[in-house]
XYZ file of C-alpha atoms in Angstrom:
359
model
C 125.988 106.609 82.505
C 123.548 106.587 85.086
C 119.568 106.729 84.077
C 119.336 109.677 85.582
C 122.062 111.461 83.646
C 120.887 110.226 80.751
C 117.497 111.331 81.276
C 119.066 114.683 81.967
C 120.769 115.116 79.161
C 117.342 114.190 77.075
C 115.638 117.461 78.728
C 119.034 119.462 77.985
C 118.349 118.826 74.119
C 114.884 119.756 74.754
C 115.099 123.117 76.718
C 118.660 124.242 76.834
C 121.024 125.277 79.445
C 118.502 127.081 81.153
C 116.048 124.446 81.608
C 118.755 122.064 82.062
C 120.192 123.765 85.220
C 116.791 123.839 86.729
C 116.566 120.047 86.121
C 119.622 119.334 87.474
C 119.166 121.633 90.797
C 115.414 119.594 91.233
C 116.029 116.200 90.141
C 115.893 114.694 93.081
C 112.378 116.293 94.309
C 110.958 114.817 90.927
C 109.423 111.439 91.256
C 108.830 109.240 88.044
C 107.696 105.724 87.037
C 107.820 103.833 83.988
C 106.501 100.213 83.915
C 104.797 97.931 81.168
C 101.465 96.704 82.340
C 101.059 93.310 80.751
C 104.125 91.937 82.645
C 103.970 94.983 85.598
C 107.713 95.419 84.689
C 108.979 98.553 85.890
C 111.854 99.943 83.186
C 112.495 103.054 84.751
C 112.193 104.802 87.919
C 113.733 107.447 90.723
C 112.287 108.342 93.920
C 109.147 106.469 93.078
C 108.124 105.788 96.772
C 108.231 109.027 97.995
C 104.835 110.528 99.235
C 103.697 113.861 98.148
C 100.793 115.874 96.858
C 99.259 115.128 93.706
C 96.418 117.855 93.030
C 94.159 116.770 90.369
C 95.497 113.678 89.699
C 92.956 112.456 92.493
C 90.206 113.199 90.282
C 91.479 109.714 88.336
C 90.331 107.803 91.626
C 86.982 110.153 91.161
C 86.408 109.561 87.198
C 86.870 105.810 88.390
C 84.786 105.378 91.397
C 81.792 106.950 89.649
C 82.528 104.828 86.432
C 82.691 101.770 89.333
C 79.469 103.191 90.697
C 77.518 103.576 87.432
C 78.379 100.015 86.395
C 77.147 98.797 89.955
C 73.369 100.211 89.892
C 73.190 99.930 86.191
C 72.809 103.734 85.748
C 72.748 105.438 82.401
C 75.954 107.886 82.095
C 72.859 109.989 80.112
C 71.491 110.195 83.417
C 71.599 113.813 83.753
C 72.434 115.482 87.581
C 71.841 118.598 89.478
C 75.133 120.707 90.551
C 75.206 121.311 94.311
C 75.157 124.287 95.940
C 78.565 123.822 97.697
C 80.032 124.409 94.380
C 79.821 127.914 94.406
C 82.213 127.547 97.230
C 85.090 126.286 94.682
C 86.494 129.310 93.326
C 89.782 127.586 90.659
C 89.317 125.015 87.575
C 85.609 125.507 86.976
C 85.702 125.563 82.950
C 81.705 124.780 82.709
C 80.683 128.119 84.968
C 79.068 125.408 87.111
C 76.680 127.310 89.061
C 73.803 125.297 91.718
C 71.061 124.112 90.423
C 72.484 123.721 86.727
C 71.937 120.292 85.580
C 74.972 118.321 83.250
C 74.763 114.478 82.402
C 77.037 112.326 84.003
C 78.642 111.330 81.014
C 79.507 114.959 80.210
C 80.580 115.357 83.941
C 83.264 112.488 83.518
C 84.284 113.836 80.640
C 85.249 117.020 81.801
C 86.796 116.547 84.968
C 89.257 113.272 83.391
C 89.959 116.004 80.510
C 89.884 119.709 81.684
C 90.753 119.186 85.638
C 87.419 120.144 86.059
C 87.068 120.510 90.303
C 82.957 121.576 90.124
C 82.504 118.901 87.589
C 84.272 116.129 89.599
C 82.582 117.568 93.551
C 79.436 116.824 91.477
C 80.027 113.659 90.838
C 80.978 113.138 93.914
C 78.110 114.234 95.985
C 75.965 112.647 93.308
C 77.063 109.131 93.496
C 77.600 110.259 97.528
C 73.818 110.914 97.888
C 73.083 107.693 97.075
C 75.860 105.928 99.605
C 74.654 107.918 101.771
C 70.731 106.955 101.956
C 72.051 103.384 101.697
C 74.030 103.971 104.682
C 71.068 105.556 106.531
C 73.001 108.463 106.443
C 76.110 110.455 106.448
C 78.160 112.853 104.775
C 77.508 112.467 100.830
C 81.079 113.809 99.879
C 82.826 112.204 102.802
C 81.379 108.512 101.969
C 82.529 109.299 98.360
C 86.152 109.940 99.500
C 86.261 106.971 101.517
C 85.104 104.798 98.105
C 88.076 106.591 97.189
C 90.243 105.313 99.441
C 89.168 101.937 99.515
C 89.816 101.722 96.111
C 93.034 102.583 96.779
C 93.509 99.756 99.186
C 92.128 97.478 96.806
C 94.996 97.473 94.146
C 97.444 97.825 96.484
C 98.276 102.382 96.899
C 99.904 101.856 100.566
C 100.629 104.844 100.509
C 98.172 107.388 98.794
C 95.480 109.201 100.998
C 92.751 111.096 99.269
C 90.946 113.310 101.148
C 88.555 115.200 98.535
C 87.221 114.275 95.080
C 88.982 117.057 93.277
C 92.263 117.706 94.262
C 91.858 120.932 95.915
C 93.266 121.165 100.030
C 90.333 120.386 101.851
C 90.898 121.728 105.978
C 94.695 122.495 105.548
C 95.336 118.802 104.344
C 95.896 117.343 100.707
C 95.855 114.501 98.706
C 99.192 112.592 99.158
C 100.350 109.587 96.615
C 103.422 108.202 95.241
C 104.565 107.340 92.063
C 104.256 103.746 92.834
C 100.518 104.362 93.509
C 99.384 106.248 90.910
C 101.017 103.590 88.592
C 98.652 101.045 90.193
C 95.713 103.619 89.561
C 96.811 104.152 85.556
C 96.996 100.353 85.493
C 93.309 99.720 87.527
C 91.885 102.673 84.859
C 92.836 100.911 81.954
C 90.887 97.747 82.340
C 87.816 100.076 82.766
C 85.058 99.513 79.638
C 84.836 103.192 79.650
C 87.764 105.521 80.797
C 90.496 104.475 77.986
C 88.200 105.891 75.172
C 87.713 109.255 77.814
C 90.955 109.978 78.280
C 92.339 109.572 74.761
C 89.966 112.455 73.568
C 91.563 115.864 72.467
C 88.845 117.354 73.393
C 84.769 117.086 74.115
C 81.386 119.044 73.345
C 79.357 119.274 76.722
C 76.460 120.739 77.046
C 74.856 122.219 80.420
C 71.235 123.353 81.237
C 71.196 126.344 83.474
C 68.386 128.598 83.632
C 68.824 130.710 81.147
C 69.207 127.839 78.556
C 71.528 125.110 77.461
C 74.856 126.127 77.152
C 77.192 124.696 74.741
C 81.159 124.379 76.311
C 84.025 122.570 74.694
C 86.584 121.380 76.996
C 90.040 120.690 76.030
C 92.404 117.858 77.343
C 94.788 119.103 79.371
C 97.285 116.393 77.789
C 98.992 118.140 74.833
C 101.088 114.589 74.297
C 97.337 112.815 72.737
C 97.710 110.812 69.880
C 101.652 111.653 70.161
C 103.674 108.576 70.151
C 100.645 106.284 70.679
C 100.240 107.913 73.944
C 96.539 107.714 74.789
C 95.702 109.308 78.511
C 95.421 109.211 80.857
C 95.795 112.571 82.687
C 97.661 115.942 83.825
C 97.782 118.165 86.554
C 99.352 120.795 88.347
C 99.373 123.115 91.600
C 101.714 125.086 93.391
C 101.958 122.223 96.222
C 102.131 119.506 93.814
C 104.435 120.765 90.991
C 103.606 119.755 87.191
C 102.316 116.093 87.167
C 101.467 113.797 84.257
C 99.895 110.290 84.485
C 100.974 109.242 81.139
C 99.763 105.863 79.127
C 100.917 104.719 75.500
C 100.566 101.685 73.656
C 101.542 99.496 70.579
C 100.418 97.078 68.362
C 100.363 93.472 69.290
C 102.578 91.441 68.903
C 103.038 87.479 68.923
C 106.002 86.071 71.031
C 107.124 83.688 72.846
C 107.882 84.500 76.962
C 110.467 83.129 79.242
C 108.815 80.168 79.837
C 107.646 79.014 76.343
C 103.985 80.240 75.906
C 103.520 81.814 72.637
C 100.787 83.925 72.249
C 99.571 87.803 70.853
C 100.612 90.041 73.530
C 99.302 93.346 73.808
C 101.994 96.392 74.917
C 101.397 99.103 76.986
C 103.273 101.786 79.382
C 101.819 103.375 81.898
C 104.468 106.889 83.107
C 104.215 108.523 86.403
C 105.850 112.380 86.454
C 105.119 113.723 89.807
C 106.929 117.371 90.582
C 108.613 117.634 87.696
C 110.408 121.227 87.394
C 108.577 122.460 84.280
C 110.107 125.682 82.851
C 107.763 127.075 80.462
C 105.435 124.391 81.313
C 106.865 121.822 78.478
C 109.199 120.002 80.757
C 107.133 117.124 81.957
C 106.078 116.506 78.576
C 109.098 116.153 77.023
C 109.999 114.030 79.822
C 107.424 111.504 79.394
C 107.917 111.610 75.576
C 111.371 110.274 76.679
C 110.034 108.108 79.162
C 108.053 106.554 76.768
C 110.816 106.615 73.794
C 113.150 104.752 76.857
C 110.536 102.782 78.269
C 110.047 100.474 74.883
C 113.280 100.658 74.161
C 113.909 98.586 77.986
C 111.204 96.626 77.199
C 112.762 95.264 74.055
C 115.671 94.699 75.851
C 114.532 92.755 78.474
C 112.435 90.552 76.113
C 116.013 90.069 74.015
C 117.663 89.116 77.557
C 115.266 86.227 77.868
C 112.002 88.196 80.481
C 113.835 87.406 83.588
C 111.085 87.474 86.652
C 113.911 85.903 89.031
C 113.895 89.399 91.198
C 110.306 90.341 92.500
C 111.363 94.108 93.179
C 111.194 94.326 89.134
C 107.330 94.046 89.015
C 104.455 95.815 90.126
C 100.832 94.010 90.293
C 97.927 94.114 92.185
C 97.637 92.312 95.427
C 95.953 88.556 94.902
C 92.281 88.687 95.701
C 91.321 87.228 99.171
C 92.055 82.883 99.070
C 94.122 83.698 95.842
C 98.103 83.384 95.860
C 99.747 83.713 92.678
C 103.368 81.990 93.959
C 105.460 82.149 91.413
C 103.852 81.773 87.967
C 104.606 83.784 85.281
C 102.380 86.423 83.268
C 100.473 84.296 80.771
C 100.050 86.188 77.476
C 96.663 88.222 76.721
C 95.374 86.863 73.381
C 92.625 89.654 73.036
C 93.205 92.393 70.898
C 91.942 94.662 73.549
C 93.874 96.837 76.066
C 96.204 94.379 78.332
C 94.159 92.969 81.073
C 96.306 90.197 81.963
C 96.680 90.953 85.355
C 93.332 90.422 86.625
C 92.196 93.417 88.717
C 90.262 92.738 91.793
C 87.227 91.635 92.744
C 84.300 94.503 91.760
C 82.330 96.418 94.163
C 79.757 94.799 96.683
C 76.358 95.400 97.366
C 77.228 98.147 99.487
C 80.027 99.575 96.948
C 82.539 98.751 98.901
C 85.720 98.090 97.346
């Protein structure tokens, strides 16, 4: 039985005929990933290559550049920041009631647009951190040098084939942000190594408070991610748009374990998957989740597998990892085991930002 058809017949159990006919008629417009990140083995995967929009998913790259930038000039994330006035001009996924002039803390801001697909939270972010590229650059287009941090951190952990060309997902001049599932498993794996995005995006939910003129106002935004604490799944984020389809960026993790790889280092190893649903056809919008539930259920249960079949690395096509740094080849050496009881860093992700935040 082909993966596929097994996966299939998962989502017929799930949502009945109904939902099961719709799967079948869109399978093959639904793009999905499953990989574990120590090792960068991919388990599972269909269509994973294949370029198409991925709405508010971007705002990852935007949560992460910010995060990037904040650890660069040694800002506070208390810092608190004034909301533009080109964000009346965003009229969807505005949970705060951003209005210019209101003033939120960066922390808060993060917050919100990793957990609620908040577009006015992330465009302030972005022109934020953009301000400042942009009197270091002696000037320029604050949201426009933003996006192209974007981008080049894209580049830098090897997304060939994503283009983002606004901080929040939204079309920006007819065009939209393009990735593939590929890609956006690179960008789960980059986000995890952060100090401060894993403990973000495994919150249900988050108090924010913003000061507008008539007072601070208290909001609580909800993650968008009903899968949380399902599982061990612990982020990383959703979205969803009429161009994009339902999309879920999905991570989970176990508990260390010690073992022994292919080629006889021992060691505590810590496990994690990072899932990739792009367009999946979502009747009733439960689909995708059930999906990556599945994903994740089928995902360990490869894993184990392939650790029982003796962690073959003999075919390169199996792995995913970042690109070497510059004067750095990794040939063929095997993943060494992480021996921290921390979130699995063992691929070593690349070099951080310069001077002039450039990735």
């Amino acid at each position: 039985m082909t993966m596929l058809k097994k996966l299939l017949l998962v989502i017929f159990a799930a949502v009945g005929l109904a939902g099961l006919a719709q799967a079948q008629n869109s399978s093959q417009k639904t793009s999905y990933l499953a990989l574990e990140v120590n090792t960068g083995r991919v388990l599972w995967s269909s269509n994973a290559e294949q370029v198409r929009p991925i709405s508010s998913l971007s705002q990852v790259a935007t949560a992460l550049v910010t995060l990037d930038w904040i650890q660069r000039r040694g800002i506070s994330l208390d810092q608190s920041i004034t909301v533009p006035m080109a964000v009346q001009s965003i009229k969807k996924t505005n949970p705060l009631n951003l209005r210019p002039g209101d003033r939120i803390k960066l922390r808060d801001a993060v917050f919100s647009t990793v957990l609620a697909a908040d577009s006015a939270s992330a465009y302030t972010l972005a022109h934020y951190v953009g301000a400042d590229l942009t009197l270091r650059a002696g000037g320029g287009d604050p949201i426009q040098l933003f996006v192209a941090q974007m981008n080049k951190l894209a580049q830098s952990i090897g997304m060939v084939r994503t283009a983002f060309v606004g901080p929040h997902g939204l079309d920006v001049g007819g065009r939209r942000s393009e990735s593939c599932a590929v890609d956006m498993a690179l960008l789960g794996m980059y986000a995890m190594q952060n100090d401060v995005f894993p403990f973000i995006a495994r919150q249900k939910s988050r108090q924010i408070a913003v000061e507008t003129p008539a007072g601070i106002q208290e909001h609580i935004v909800n993650n968008t991610n009903p899968l949380i604490g399902v599982d061990g799944i612990d982020g990383i984020k959703t979205a969803n748009s009429l161009a994009a389809g339902p999309c879920a960026l999905i991570t989970a993790t176990r508990q260390p374990v010690k073992r022994t790889n292919a080629s006889g280092v021992s060691g505590i190893y810590n496990q994690r998957l990072i899932i990739v649903i792009l367009g999946m056809p979502d009747a009733g919008q439960s689909n995708r989740f059930s999906f990556a539930k599945q994903l994740v259920s089928d995902g360990w249960r490869e894993w184990d597998a392939w650790q029982r079949a003796g962690e073959s690395y003999a075919d390169s096509k199996d792995f995913l990892r970042f690109p070497p740094k510059p004067g750095h080849t990794t040939g063929n050496r095997q993943p060494q085991p992480n021996t921290q009881q921390q979130p699995a860093q063992t691929q070593p992700a690349p070099a951080g930002v310069s001077s002039d935040f450039a990735y």
